[in-house]
Amino acid sequence: MADGSLTRPAPAPSGSRGDAWRRLPVAARIAAIYLAARLVTTGFLLLAARASTAESRFGESPSLGDFVLGWDAQWYWSVAVFGYPAVPPTSDSGDIAENAWAFMPVYAHVANAVGLGSWGAGALAVSLASGYLACLVLYRLLRLRQDESASLWAVAFFASAPVAAMFQVGYAESLFLLLLFCALLCVALRRWWWLYGVIPVLAFTRPGVLALALMLGLYGIWRWRRRAVDPLPGAEIAHIVALGALATAVGFAWQLIAGAVTGNPQAYLETELAWRRAWSDAFGVFVPFEGWVEAAGIWFRLWGMPAWMGYAALVLLVAAVVGMFFAPPVRRLGIEVRLWAASYLLYLFAVFFPQSSTFRLLLPLSPLWGAVAAPRSRALRVSVLALCLLGQAVWIAAMYGSGNRFWQIP
């Protein structure tokens, strides 16, 4: 003992815990990240259930199954069990009321098939599995432009995002994101033939494929302008044009189907407007971009401020969004991600009315997490992850623990 050998720290092992983590296959590491995120979300949901009262939408002591089947999941369940109404319900004013035509059929029926008699179990399984697969594809998409560390952190942000409860409730978001990321990856890798199968399924999972049609058009223009340095063969031109036309056609197909079944060509658009009319009588017909202008005034008046401040805030928001695309971390994500983000944001501005569901509707912009994860600062990355989890806790408490206010709709 005189040499003190028993009191000195043992030498570090040749392989550290970090080395063991890096030796795992990427799919296993993403599975670990995703599982940890889902356990945290489950904890938040359990806390929301404990805090739920008789005044809550879900009542006292709801189960996790109640949350799975809550909110829009009821509409998807209705689609799977009853289908779509040939005669849409109407309100006291004679306008078409909220009904199942606002919800696409793919997720509803896939969940029904997977559940083997229990739609809720099938919905949970499809959402969970699609969320994990979406993480894998998102990682693959980001790795085309980023290193492994940034891509994994982006996946962690995505899996833990403030609205990550969507990965384990009966909503179509998880499946839509999986299909969307597959489509973006196919464009980035120029695997055109796969898109002929992905795009129609995407179109009938939830709205948004028209943004992909715009993205393909812009992508074709970008490729044409760069053809001197990046050759654009005739076969690729044909694919881009054909796929853009396909995305446009299937993007409008649901309106045509709803019109054919109900005998009312405006049945789908009037169904979507039914949710807006609860906010304002101004929504008689659909007018692109009207929703955001109306909402700017409505929300600021609800907050006790003059409407003009809402319009000014809207202008500043648009300017900030445009400026975002010039930020170096966003530019480094690649043209495919940037064109998709721009197209989808324009689509949102054109067709949606911003309210509490807007946070959920931002999920298709998730490839932009790559820009957030780009800085190599571990402290910054951990801080972003902590903010994601804090936002998730607040969002779940509001939407599922309470859900009894007009701004508590996921």
PDB file of C-alpha atoms in Angstrom, residues 32-199:
ATOM      1  CA  ALA A  32     -33.595   4.240 -28.389  1.00  0.00           C
ATOM      2  CA  ILE A  33     -34.183   7.962 -28.934  1.00  0.00           C
ATOM      3  CA  TYR A  34     -37.735   7.344 -30.111  1.00  0.00           C
ATOM      4  CA  LEU A  35     -38.564   4.958 -27.259  1.00  0.00           C
ATOM      5  CA  ALA A  36     -37.223   7.393 -24.673  1.00  0.00           C
ATOM      6  CA  ALA A  37     -39.265  10.190 -26.225  1.00  0.00           C
ATOM      7  CA  ARG A  38     -42.418   8.055 -26.181  1.00  0.00           C
ATOM      8  CA  LEU A  39     -41.901   7.148 -22.532  1.00  0.00           C
ATOM      9  CA  VAL A  40     -41.584  10.830 -21.657  1.00  0.00           C
ATOM     10  CA  THR A  41     -44.735  11.623 -23.640  1.00  0.00           C
ATOM     11  CA  THR A  42     -46.563   8.813 -21.876  1.00  0.00           C
ATOM     12  CA  GLY A  43     -45.515  10.318 -18.561  1.00  0.00           C
ATOM     13  CA  PHE A  44     -46.903  13.701 -19.594  1.00  0.00           C
ATOM     14  CA  LEU A  45     -50.163  12.069 -20.690  1.00  0.00           C
ATOM     15  CA  LEU A  46     -50.466  10.252 -17.355  1.00  0.00           C
ATOM     16  CA  LEU A  47     -49.915  13.533 -15.520  1.00  0.00           C
ATOM     17  CA  ALA A  48     -52.592  15.159 -17.687  1.00  0.00           C
ATOM     18  CA  ALA A  49     -54.982  12.318 -16.875  1.00  0.00           C
ATOM     19  CA  ARG A  50     -54.378  12.779 -13.141  1.00  0.00           C
ATOM     20  CA  ALA A  51     -54.980  16.526 -13.422  1.00  0.00           C
ATOM     21  CA  SER A  52     -58.134  16.136 -15.517  1.00  0.00           C
ATOM     22  CA  THR A  53     -61.336  17.249 -13.814  1.00  0.00           C
ATOM     23  CA  ALA A  54     -65.054  16.999 -14.471  1.00  0.00           C
ATOM     24  CA  GLU A  55     -64.780  20.287 -16.426  1.00  0.00           C
ATOM     25  CA  SER A  56     -62.262  18.728 -18.822  1.00  0.00           C
ATOM     26  CA  ARG A  57     -63.318  17.406 -22.204  1.00  0.00           C
ATOM     27  CA  PHE A  58     -62.181  13.961 -21.050  1.00  0.00           C
ATOM     28  CA  GLY A  59     -63.729  14.090 -17.586  1.00  0.00           C
ATOM     29  CA  GLU A  60     -62.140  12.826 -14.386  1.00  0.00           C
ATOM     30  CA  SER A  61     -59.336  10.249 -14.508  1.00  0.00           C
ATOM     31  CA  PRO A  62     -59.390   9.439 -18.239  1.00  0.00           C
ATOM     32  CA  SER A  63     -57.294   6.521 -19.453  1.00  0.00           C
ATOM     33  CA  LEU A  64     -54.558   6.668 -22.065  1.00  0.00           C
ATOM     34  CA  GLY A  65     -57.010   4.902 -24.359  1.00  0.00           C
ATOM     35  CA  ASP A  66     -59.403   7.829 -23.975  1.00  0.00           C
ATOM     36  CA  PHE A  67     -56.644  10.146 -25.173  1.00  0.00           C
ATOM     37  CA  VAL A  68     -55.863   7.883 -28.146  1.00  0.00           C
ATOM     38  CA  LEU A  69     -59.496   8.109 -29.211  1.00  0.00           C
ATOM     39  CA  GLY A  70     -59.928  11.801 -28.413  1.00  0.00           C
ATOM     40  CA  TRP A  71     -60.498  14.817 -30.618  1.00  0.00           C
ATOM     41  CA  ASP A  72     -60.052  14.144 -34.375  1.00  0.00           C
ATOM     42  CA  ALA A  73     -59.503  10.444 -33.737  1.00  0.00           C
ATOM     43  CA  GLN A  74     -63.283  10.235 -33.364  1.00  0.00           C
ATOM     44  CA  TRP A  75     -63.677  11.409 -36.938  1.00  0.00           C
ATOM     45  CA  TYR A  76     -61.190   8.858 -38.259  1.00  0.00           C
ATOM     46  CA  TRP A  77     -62.980   6.146 -36.291  1.00  0.00           C
ATOM     47  CA  SER A  78     -66.267   7.296 -37.800  1.00  0.00           C
ATOM     48  CA  VAL A  79     -64.788   7.091 -41.299  1.00  0.00           C
ATOM     49  CA  ALA A  80     -63.569   3.536 -40.647  1.00  0.00           C
ATOM     50  CA  VAL A  81     -66.894   2.370 -39.198  1.00  0.00           C
ATOM     51  CA  PHE A  82     -69.572   4.411 -40.976  1.00  0.00           C
ATOM     52  CA  GLY A  83     -67.849   5.867 -44.029  1.00  0.00           C
ATOM     53  CA  TYR A  84     -68.822   9.269 -45.425  1.00  0.00           C
ATOM     54  CA  PRO A  85     -72.292  10.850 -45.416  1.00  0.00           C
ATOM     55  CA  ALA A  86     -74.072  10.965 -48.759  1.00  0.00           C
ATOM     56  CA  VAL A  87     -76.059  13.872 -47.340  1.00  0.00           C
ATOM     57  CA  PRO A  88     -73.791  16.084 -45.187  1.00  0.00           C
ATOM     58  CA  PRO A  89     -75.394  17.463 -42.015  1.00  0.00           C
ATOM     59  CA  THR A  90     -76.374  21.117 -41.993  1.00  0.00           C
ATOM     60  CA  SER A  91     -76.413  23.803 -39.331  1.00  0.00           C
ATOM     61  CA  ASP A  92     -79.402  25.896 -38.274  1.00  0.00           C
ATOM     62  CA  SER A  93     -78.370  28.464 -40.864  1.00  0.00           C
ATOM     63  CA  GLY A  94     -78.498  25.844 -43.636  1.00  0.00           C
ATOM     64  CA  ASP A  95     -74.725  25.672 -44.137  1.00  0.00           C
ATOM     65  CA  ILE A  96     -72.932  22.334 -44.218  1.00  0.00           C
ATOM     66  CA  ALA A  97     -71.824  21.467 -40.684  1.00  0.00           C
ATOM     67  CA  GLU A  98     -68.689  19.670 -39.480  1.00  0.00           C
ATOM     68  CA  ASN A  99     -68.608  16.139 -40.868  1.00  0.00           C
ATOM     69  CA  ALA A 100     -66.325  13.275 -41.884  1.00  0.00           C
ATOM     70  CA  TRP A 101     -65.546  14.605 -45.378  1.00  0.00           C
ATOM     71  CA  ALA A 102     -62.776  16.732 -43.815  1.00  0.00           C
ATOM     72  CA  PHE A 103     -60.813  13.556 -42.975  1.00  0.00           C
ATOM     73  CA  MET A 104     -59.040  11.382 -45.539  1.00  0.00           C
ATOM     74  CA  PRO A 105     -59.582   7.604 -45.609  1.00  0.00           C
ATOM     75  CA  VAL A 106     -56.116   5.981 -45.646  1.00  0.00           C
ATOM     76  CA  TYR A 107     -55.198   6.277 -41.963  1.00  0.00           C
ATOM     77  CA  ALA A 108     -58.720   5.425 -40.817  1.00  0.00           C
ATOM     78  CA  HIS A 109     -58.834   2.169 -42.759  1.00  0.00           C
ATOM     79  CA  VAL A 110     -55.213   1.140 -42.161  1.00  0.00           C
ATOM     80  CA  ALA A 111     -55.802   1.518 -38.410  1.00  0.00           C
ATOM     81  CA  ASN A 112     -58.988  -0.507 -38.720  1.00  0.00           C
ATOM     82  CA  ALA A 113     -57.179  -3.307 -40.540  1.00  0.00           C
ATOM     83  CA  VAL A 114     -54.241  -3.359 -38.114  1.00  0.00           C
ATOM     84  CA  GLY A 115     -56.522  -3.265 -35.072  1.00  0.00           C
ATOM     85  CA  LEU A 116     -58.352  -6.487 -36.022  1.00  0.00           C
ATOM     86  CA  GLY A 117     -61.562  -5.342 -34.407  1.00  0.00           C
ATOM     87  CA  SER A 118     -60.146  -2.636 -32.107  1.00  0.00           C
ATOM     88  CA  TRP A 119     -59.781   0.588 -34.045  1.00  0.00           C
ATOM     89  CA  GLY A 120     -58.084   2.354 -31.122  1.00  0.00           C
ATOM     90  CA  ALA A 121     -55.419  -0.330 -30.781  1.00  0.00           C
ATOM     91  CA  GLY A 122     -54.799  -0.222 -34.519  1.00  0.00           C
ATOM     92  CA  ALA A 123     -54.590   3.577 -34.521  1.00  0.00           C
ATOM     93  CA  LEU A 124     -52.044   3.536 -31.697  1.00  0.00           C
ATOM     94  CA  ALA A 125     -49.954   0.860 -33.429  1.00  0.00           C
ATOM     95  CA  VAL A 126     -49.986   2.663 -36.782  1.00  0.00           C
ATOM     96  CA  SER A 127     -49.104   6.029 -35.213  1.00  0.00           C
ATOM     97  CA  LEU A 128     -46.264   4.593 -33.124  1.00  0.00           C
ATOM     98  CA  ALA A 129     -44.774   2.517 -35.939  1.00  0.00           C
ATOM     99  CA  SER A 130     -45.125   5.306 -38.507  1.00  0.00           C
ATOM    100  CA  GLY A 131     -43.456   7.744 -36.118  1.00  0.00           C
ATOM    101  CA  TYR A 132     -40.407   5.517 -35.713  1.00  0.00           C
ATOM    102  CA  LEU A 133     -40.143   4.875 -39.446  1.00  0.00           C
ATOM    103  CA  ALA A 134     -40.516   8.619 -40.065  1.00  0.00           C
ATOM    104  CA  CYS A 135     -37.541   9.181 -37.751  1.00  0.00           C
ATOM    105  CA  LEU A 136     -35.472   6.742 -39.801  1.00  0.00           C
ATOM    106  CA  VAL A 137     -36.356   8.415 -43.100  1.00  0.00           C
ATOM    107  CA  LEU A 138     -35.845  11.908 -41.669  1.00  0.00           C
ATOM    108  CA  TYR A 139     -32.373  10.891 -40.519  1.00  0.00           C
ATOM    109  CA  ARG A 140     -31.583   9.517 -43.989  1.00  0.00           C
ATOM    110  CA  LEU A 141     -32.833  12.729 -45.601  1.00  0.00           C
ATOM    111  CA  LEU A 142     -30.784  14.987 -43.335  1.00  0.00           C
ATOM    112  CA  ARG A 143     -27.636  12.849 -43.650  1.00  0.00           C
ATOM    113  CA  LEU A 144     -27.490  13.819 -47.321  1.00  0.00           C
ATOM    114  CA  ARG A 145     -26.381  17.284 -46.152  1.00  0.00           C
ATOM    115  CA  GLN A 146     -25.366  16.987 -42.485  1.00  0.00           C
ATOM    116  CA  ASP A 147     -23.120  14.938 -40.279  1.00  0.00           C
ATOM    117  CA  GLU A 148     -24.338  12.092 -38.113  1.00  0.00           C
ATOM    118  CA  SER A 149     -24.421  14.057 -34.873  1.00  0.00           C
ATOM    119  CA  ALA A 150     -26.574  16.900 -36.217  1.00  0.00           C
ATOM    120  CA  SER A 151     -28.923  14.452 -37.920  1.00  0.00           C
ATOM    121  CA  LEU A 152     -29.442  12.422 -34.748  1.00  0.00           C
ATOM    122  CA  TRP A 153     -30.074  15.542 -32.697  1.00  0.00           C
ATOM    123  CA  ALA A 154     -32.614  16.688 -35.285  1.00  0.00           C
ATOM    124  CA  VAL A 155     -34.366  13.321 -34.921  1.00  0.00           C
ATOM    125  CA  ALA A 156     -34.372  13.782 -31.144  1.00  0.00           C
ATOM    126  CA  PHE A 157     -35.993  17.214 -31.525  1.00  0.00           C
ATOM    127  CA  PHE A 158     -38.549  15.769 -33.933  1.00  0.00           C
ATOM    128  CA  ALA A 159     -39.408  12.834 -31.654  1.00  0.00           C
ATOM    129  CA  SER A 160     -39.695  15.151 -28.624  1.00  0.00           C
ATOM    130  CA  ALA A 161     -41.341  18.154 -30.259  1.00  0.00           C
ATOM    131  CA  PRO A 162     -44.068  20.098 -28.448  1.00  0.00           C
ATOM    132  CA  VAL A 163     -46.769  18.246 -30.439  1.00  0.00           C
ATOM    133  CA  ALA A 164     -45.053  14.833 -30.305  1.00  0.00           C
ATOM    134  CA  ALA A 165     -48.128  13.359 -28.617  1.00  0.00           C
ATOM    135  CA  MET A 166     -49.372  12.956 -32.199  1.00  0.00           C
ATOM    136  CA  PHE A 167     -47.109   9.904 -32.422  1.00  0.00           C
ATOM    137  CA  GLN A 168     -49.302   8.023 -29.962  1.00  0.00           C
ATOM    138  CA  VAL A 169     -52.872   9.152 -30.551  1.00  0.00           C
ATOM    139  CA  GLY A 170     -55.375   8.420 -33.311  1.00  0.00           C
ATOM    140  CA  TYR A 171     -54.299  11.131 -35.732  1.00  0.00           C
ATOM    141  CA  ALA A 172     -53.015  10.677 -39.298  1.00  0.00           C
ATOM    142  CA  GLU A 173     -49.951  12.885 -38.746  1.00  0.00           C
ATOM    143  CA  SER A 174     -47.423  10.085 -38.148  1.00  0.00           C
ATOM    144  CA  LEU A 175     -48.371   8.197 -41.288  1.00  0.00           C
ATOM    145  CA  PHE A 176     -48.478  11.396 -43.333  1.00  0.00           C
ATOM    146  CA  LEU A 177     -45.017  12.420 -42.125  1.00  0.00           C
ATOM    147  CA  LEU A 178     -43.591   9.003 -42.989  1.00  0.00           C
ATOM    148  CA  LEU A 179     -44.956   9.233 -46.528  1.00  0.00           C
ATOM    149  CA  LEU A 180     -43.886  12.862 -46.884  1.00  0.00           C
ATOM    150  CA  PHE A 181     -40.300  12.206 -45.772  1.00  0.00           C
ATOM    151  CA  CYS A 182     -40.172   9.253 -48.178  1.00  0.00           C
ATOM    152  CA  ALA A 183     -41.325  11.559 -50.979  1.00  0.00           C
ATOM    153  CA  LEU A 184     -38.713  14.199 -50.146  1.00  0.00           C
ATOM    154  CA  LEU A 185     -35.996  11.563 -49.948  1.00  0.00           C
ATOM    155  CA  CYS A 186     -37.047  10.197 -53.334  1.00  0.00           C
ATOM    156  CA  VAL A 187     -36.768  13.670 -54.852  1.00  0.00           C
ATOM    157  CA  ALA A 188     -33.371  14.249 -53.238  1.00  0.00           C
ATOM    158  CA  LEU A 189     -32.085  10.889 -54.521  1.00  0.00           C
ATOM    159  CA  ARG A 190     -33.952  11.276 -57.833  1.00  0.00           C
ATOM    160  CA  ARG A 191     -35.754   7.966 -57.396  1.00  0.00           C
ATOM    161  CA  TRP A 192     -38.688   9.096 -59.475  1.00  0.00           C
ATOM    162  CA  TRP A 193     -40.503   5.805 -60.006  1.00  0.00           C
ATOM    163  CA  TRP A 194     -41.153   5.363 -56.273  1.00  0.00           C
ATOM    164  CA  LEU A 195     -43.047   8.641 -56.173  1.00  0.00           C
ATOM    165  CA  TYR A 196     -45.775   7.320 -58.453  1.00  0.00           C
ATOM    166  CA  GLY A 197     -46.789   5.040 -55.592  1.00  0.00           C
ATOM    167  CA  VAL A 198     -46.095   7.381 -52.682  1.00  0.00           C
ATOM    168  CA  ILE A 199     -47.936  10.478 -53.919  1.00  0.00           C
TER     169      ILE A 199
END
